mmCIF file of C-alpha atoms in Angstrom:
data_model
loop_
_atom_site.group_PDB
_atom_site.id
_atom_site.type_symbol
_atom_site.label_atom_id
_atom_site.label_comp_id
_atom_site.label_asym_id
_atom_site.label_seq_id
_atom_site.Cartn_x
_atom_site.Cartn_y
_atom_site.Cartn_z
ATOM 1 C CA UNK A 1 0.373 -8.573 8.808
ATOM 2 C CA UNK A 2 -1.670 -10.271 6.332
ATOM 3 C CA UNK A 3 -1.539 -10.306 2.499
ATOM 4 C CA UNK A 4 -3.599 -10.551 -0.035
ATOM 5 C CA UNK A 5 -2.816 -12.781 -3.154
ATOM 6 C CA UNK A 6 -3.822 -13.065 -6.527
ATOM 7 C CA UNK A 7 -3.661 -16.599 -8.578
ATOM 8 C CA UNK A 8 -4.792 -17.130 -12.257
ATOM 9 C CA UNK A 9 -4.139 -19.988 -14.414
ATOM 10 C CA UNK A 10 -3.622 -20.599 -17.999
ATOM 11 C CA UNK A 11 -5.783 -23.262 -19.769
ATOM 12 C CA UNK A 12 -3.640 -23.606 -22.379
ATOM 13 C CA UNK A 13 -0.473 -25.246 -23.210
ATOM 14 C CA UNK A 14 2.234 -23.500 -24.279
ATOM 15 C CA UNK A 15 0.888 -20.263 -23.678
ATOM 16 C CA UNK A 16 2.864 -18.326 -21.464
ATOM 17 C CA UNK A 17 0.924 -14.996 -19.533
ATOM 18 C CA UNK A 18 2.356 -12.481 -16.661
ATOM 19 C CA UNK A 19 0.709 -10.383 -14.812
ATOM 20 C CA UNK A 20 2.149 -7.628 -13.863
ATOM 21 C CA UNK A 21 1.254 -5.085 -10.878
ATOM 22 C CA UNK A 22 2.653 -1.886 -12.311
ATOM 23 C CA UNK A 23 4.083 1.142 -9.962
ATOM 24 C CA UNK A 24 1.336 3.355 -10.948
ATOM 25 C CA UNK A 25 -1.405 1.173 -9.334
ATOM 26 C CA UNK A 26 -2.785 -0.578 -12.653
ATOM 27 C CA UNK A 27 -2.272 -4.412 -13.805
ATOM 28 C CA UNK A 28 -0.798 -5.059 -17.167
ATOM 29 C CA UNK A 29 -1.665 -8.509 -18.665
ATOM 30 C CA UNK A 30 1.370 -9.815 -21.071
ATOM 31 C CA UNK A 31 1.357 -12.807 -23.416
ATOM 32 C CA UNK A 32 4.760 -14.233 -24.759
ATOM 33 C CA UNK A 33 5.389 -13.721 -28.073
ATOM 34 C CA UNK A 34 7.525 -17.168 -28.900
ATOM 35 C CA UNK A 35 8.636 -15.791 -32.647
ATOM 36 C CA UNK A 36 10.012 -12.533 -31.453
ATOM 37 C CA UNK A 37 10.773 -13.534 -28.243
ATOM 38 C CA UNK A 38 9.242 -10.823 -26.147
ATOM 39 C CA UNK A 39 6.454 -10.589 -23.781
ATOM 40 C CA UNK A 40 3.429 -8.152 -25.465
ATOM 41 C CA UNK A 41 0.768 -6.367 -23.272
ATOM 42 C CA UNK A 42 -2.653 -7.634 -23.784
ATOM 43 C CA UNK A 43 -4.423 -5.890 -21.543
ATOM 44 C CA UNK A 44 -3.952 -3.057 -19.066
ATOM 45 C CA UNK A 45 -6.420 -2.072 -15.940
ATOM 46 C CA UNK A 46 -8.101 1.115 -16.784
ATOM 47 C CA UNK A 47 -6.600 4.365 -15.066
ATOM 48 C CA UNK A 48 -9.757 6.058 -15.124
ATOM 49 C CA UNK A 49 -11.729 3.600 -13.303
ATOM 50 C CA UNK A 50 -11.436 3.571 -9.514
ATOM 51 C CA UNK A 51 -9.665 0.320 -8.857
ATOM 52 C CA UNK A 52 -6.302 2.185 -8.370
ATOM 53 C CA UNK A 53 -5.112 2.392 -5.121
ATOM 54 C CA UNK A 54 -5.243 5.880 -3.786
ATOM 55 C CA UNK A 55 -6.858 7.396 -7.257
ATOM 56 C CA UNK A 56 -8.099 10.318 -5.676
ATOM 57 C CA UNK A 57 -6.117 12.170 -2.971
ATOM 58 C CA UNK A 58 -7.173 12.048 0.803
ATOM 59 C CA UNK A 59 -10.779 13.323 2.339
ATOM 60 C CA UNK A 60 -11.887 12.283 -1.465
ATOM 61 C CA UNK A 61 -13.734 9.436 -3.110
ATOM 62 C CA UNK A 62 -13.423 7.863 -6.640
ATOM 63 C CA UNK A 63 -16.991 7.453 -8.221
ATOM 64 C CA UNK A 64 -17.242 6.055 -11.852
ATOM 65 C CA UNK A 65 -20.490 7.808 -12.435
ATOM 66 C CA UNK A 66 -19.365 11.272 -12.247
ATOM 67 C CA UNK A 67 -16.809 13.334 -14.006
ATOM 68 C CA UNK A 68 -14.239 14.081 -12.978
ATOM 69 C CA UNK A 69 -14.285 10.356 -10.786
ATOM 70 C CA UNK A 70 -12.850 12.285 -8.101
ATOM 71 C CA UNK A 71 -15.100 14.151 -5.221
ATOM 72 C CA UNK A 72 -14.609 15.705 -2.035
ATOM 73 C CA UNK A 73 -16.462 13.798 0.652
ATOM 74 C CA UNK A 74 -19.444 16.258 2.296
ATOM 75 C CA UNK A 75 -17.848 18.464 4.810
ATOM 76 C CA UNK A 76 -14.404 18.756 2.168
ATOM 77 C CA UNK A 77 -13.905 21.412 -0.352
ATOM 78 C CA UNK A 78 -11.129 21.682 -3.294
ATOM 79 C CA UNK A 79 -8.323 23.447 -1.556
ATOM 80 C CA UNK A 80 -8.706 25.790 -5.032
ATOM 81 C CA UNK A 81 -12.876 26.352 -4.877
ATOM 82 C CA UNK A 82 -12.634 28.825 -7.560
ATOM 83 C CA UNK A 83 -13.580 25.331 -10.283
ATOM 84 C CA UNK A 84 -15.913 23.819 -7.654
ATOM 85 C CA UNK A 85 -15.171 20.001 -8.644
ATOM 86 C CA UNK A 86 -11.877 18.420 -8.373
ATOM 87 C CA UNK A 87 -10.528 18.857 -11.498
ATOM 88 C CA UNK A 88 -7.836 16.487 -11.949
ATOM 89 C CA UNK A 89 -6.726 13.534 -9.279
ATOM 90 C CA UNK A 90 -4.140 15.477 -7.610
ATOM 91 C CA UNK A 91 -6.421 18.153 -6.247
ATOM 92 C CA UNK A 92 -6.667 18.178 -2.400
ATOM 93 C CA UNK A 93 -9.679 17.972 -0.431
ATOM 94 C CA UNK A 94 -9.726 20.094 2.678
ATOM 95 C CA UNK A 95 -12.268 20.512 5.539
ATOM 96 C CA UNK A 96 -14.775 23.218 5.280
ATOM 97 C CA UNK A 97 -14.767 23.850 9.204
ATOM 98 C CA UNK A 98 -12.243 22.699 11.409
ATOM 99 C CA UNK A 99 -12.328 19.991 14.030
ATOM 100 C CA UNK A 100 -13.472 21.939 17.551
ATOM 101 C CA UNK A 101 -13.889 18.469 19.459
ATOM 102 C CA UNK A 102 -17.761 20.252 20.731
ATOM 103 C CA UNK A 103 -20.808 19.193 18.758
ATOM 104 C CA UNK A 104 -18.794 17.583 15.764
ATOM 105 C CA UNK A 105 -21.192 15.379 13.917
ATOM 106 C CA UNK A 106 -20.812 12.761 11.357
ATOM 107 C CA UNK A 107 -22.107 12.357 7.693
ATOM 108 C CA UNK A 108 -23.493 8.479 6.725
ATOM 109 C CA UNK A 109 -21.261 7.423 3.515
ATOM 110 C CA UNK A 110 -23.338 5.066 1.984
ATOM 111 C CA UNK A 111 -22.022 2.252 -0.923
ATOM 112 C CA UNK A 112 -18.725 3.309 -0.637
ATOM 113 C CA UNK A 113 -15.565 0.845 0.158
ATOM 114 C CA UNK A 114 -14.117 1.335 3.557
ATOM 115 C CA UNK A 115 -11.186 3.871 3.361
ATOM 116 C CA UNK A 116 -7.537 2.523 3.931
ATOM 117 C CA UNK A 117 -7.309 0.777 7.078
ATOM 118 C CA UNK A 118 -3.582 1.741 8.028
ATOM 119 C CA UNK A 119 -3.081 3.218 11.255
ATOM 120 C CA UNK A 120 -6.757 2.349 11.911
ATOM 121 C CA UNK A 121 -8.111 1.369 15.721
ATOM 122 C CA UNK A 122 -10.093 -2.217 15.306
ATOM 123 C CA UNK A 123 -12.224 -3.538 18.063
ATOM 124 C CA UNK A 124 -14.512 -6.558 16.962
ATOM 125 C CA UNK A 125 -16.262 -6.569 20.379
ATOM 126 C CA UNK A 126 -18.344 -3.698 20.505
ATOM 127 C CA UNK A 127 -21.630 -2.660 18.289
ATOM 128 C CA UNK A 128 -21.668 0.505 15.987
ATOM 129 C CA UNK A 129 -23.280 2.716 18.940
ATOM 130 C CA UNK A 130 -20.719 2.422 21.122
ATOM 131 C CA UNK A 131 -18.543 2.701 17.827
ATOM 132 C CA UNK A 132 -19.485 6.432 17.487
ATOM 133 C CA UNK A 133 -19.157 7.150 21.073
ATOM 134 C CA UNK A 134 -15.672 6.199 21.285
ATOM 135 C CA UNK A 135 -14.783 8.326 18.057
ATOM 136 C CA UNK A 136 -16.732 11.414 19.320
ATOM 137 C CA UNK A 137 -14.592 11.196 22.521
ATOM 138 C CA UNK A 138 -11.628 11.176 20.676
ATOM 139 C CA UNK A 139 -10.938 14.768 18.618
ATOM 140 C CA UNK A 140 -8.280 13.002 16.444
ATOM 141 C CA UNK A 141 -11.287 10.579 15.275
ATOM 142 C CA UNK A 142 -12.180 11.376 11.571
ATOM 143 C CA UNK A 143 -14.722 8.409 10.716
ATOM 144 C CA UNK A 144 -15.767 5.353 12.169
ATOM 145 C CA UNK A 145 -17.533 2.074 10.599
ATOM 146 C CA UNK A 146 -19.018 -1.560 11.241
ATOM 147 C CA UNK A 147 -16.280 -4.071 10.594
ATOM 148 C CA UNK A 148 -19.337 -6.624 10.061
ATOM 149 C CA UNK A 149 -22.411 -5.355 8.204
ATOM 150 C CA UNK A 150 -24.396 -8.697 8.461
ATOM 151 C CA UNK A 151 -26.810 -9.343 11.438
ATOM 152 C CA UNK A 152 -27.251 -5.273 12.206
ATOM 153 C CA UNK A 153 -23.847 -4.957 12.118
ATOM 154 C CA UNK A 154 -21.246 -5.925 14.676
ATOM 155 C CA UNK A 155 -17.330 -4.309 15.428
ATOM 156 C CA UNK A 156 -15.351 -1.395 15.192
ATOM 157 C CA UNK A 157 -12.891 0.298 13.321
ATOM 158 C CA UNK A 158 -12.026 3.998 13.841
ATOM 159 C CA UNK A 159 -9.788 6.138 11.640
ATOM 160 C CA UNK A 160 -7.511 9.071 13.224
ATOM 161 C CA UNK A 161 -5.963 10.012 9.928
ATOM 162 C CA UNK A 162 -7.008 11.444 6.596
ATOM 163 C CA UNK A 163 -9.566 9.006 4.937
ATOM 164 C CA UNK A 164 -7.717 7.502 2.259
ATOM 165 C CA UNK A 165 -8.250 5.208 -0.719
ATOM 166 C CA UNK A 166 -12.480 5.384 -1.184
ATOM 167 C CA UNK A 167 -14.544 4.720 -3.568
ATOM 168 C CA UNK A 168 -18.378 4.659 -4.488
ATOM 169 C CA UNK A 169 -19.684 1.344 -5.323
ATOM 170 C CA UNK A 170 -22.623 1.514 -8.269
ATOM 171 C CA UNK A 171 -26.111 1.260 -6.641
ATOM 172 C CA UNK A 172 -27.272 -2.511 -6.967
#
């Protein structure tokens, strides 16, 4: 598998910094404090912003511009309609109509990161046409995407889960 890493470096001497990834999904930024011997937070990641991994539940997408940040993707509802727009981050998004693997269509997400990739079917030699083919024959498919958007686009990647972990980017 691969990783992903994160370097910073302090400028200055005798300055001592940590950064911490907390449980919750936010980073914490600590200084040490050489008189009371203790580290103090300087700075903590926003909860309410949409960097947090998997900030909104499944079949949702975080979006900074709206509130609540968290929104059913089209096709979803609130499993409890009765307030219409997800009211906190632990409300579940359902489908509206279920899967009947005969004339299921697709909606274009536009500006939004790809969902969580885990579980997710990756072929880099075919173009997004045959993309969509492949995830209409397949009834478990739930979305499907480019895995190169440069040059018209180029490879595959096909999700069979719930879409998890998406988020709106601001219009450029």
């Amino acid at each position: 598998k691969e990783e992903i890493a994160f370097t910073y470096r302090v400028t200055t001497p005798n300055f001592y910094a940590k950064l911490t990834m907390r449980f919750e999904g936010f980073l914490e930024l600590s200084t040490w404090d050489p008189d009371m011997l203790e580290w103090n937070v300087f700075w903590v990641s926003s909860t309410a912003d949409c960097n947090i991994y998997m900030g909104c539940t499944a079949n949702s997408f975080c979006d900074t511009n709206t509130s609540p940040n968290c929104n059913c993707i089209k096709g979803f509802e609130p499993r409890n309609p009765q307030g219409g727009a997800l009211e906190n981050r632990s409300t579940e998004c359902v489908r509206k109509t279920q899967l009947n693997c005969n004339g299921d269509g697709f909606f274009w997400l536009r500006n939004m990161k790809l969902p969580d990739t885990s579980g997710a079917i990756v072929d880099k030699r075919i173009g997004l046409k045959e993309c969509e083919e492949r995830c209409i024959e397949n009834c478990n498919c739930t979305a499907f995407a480019n895995t190169n958007i440069q040059n018209g686009g180029s490879g595959c990647v096909l999700w069979t889960r719930e879409l998890a972990d998406i988020r709106r980017y601001v219009d450029a």
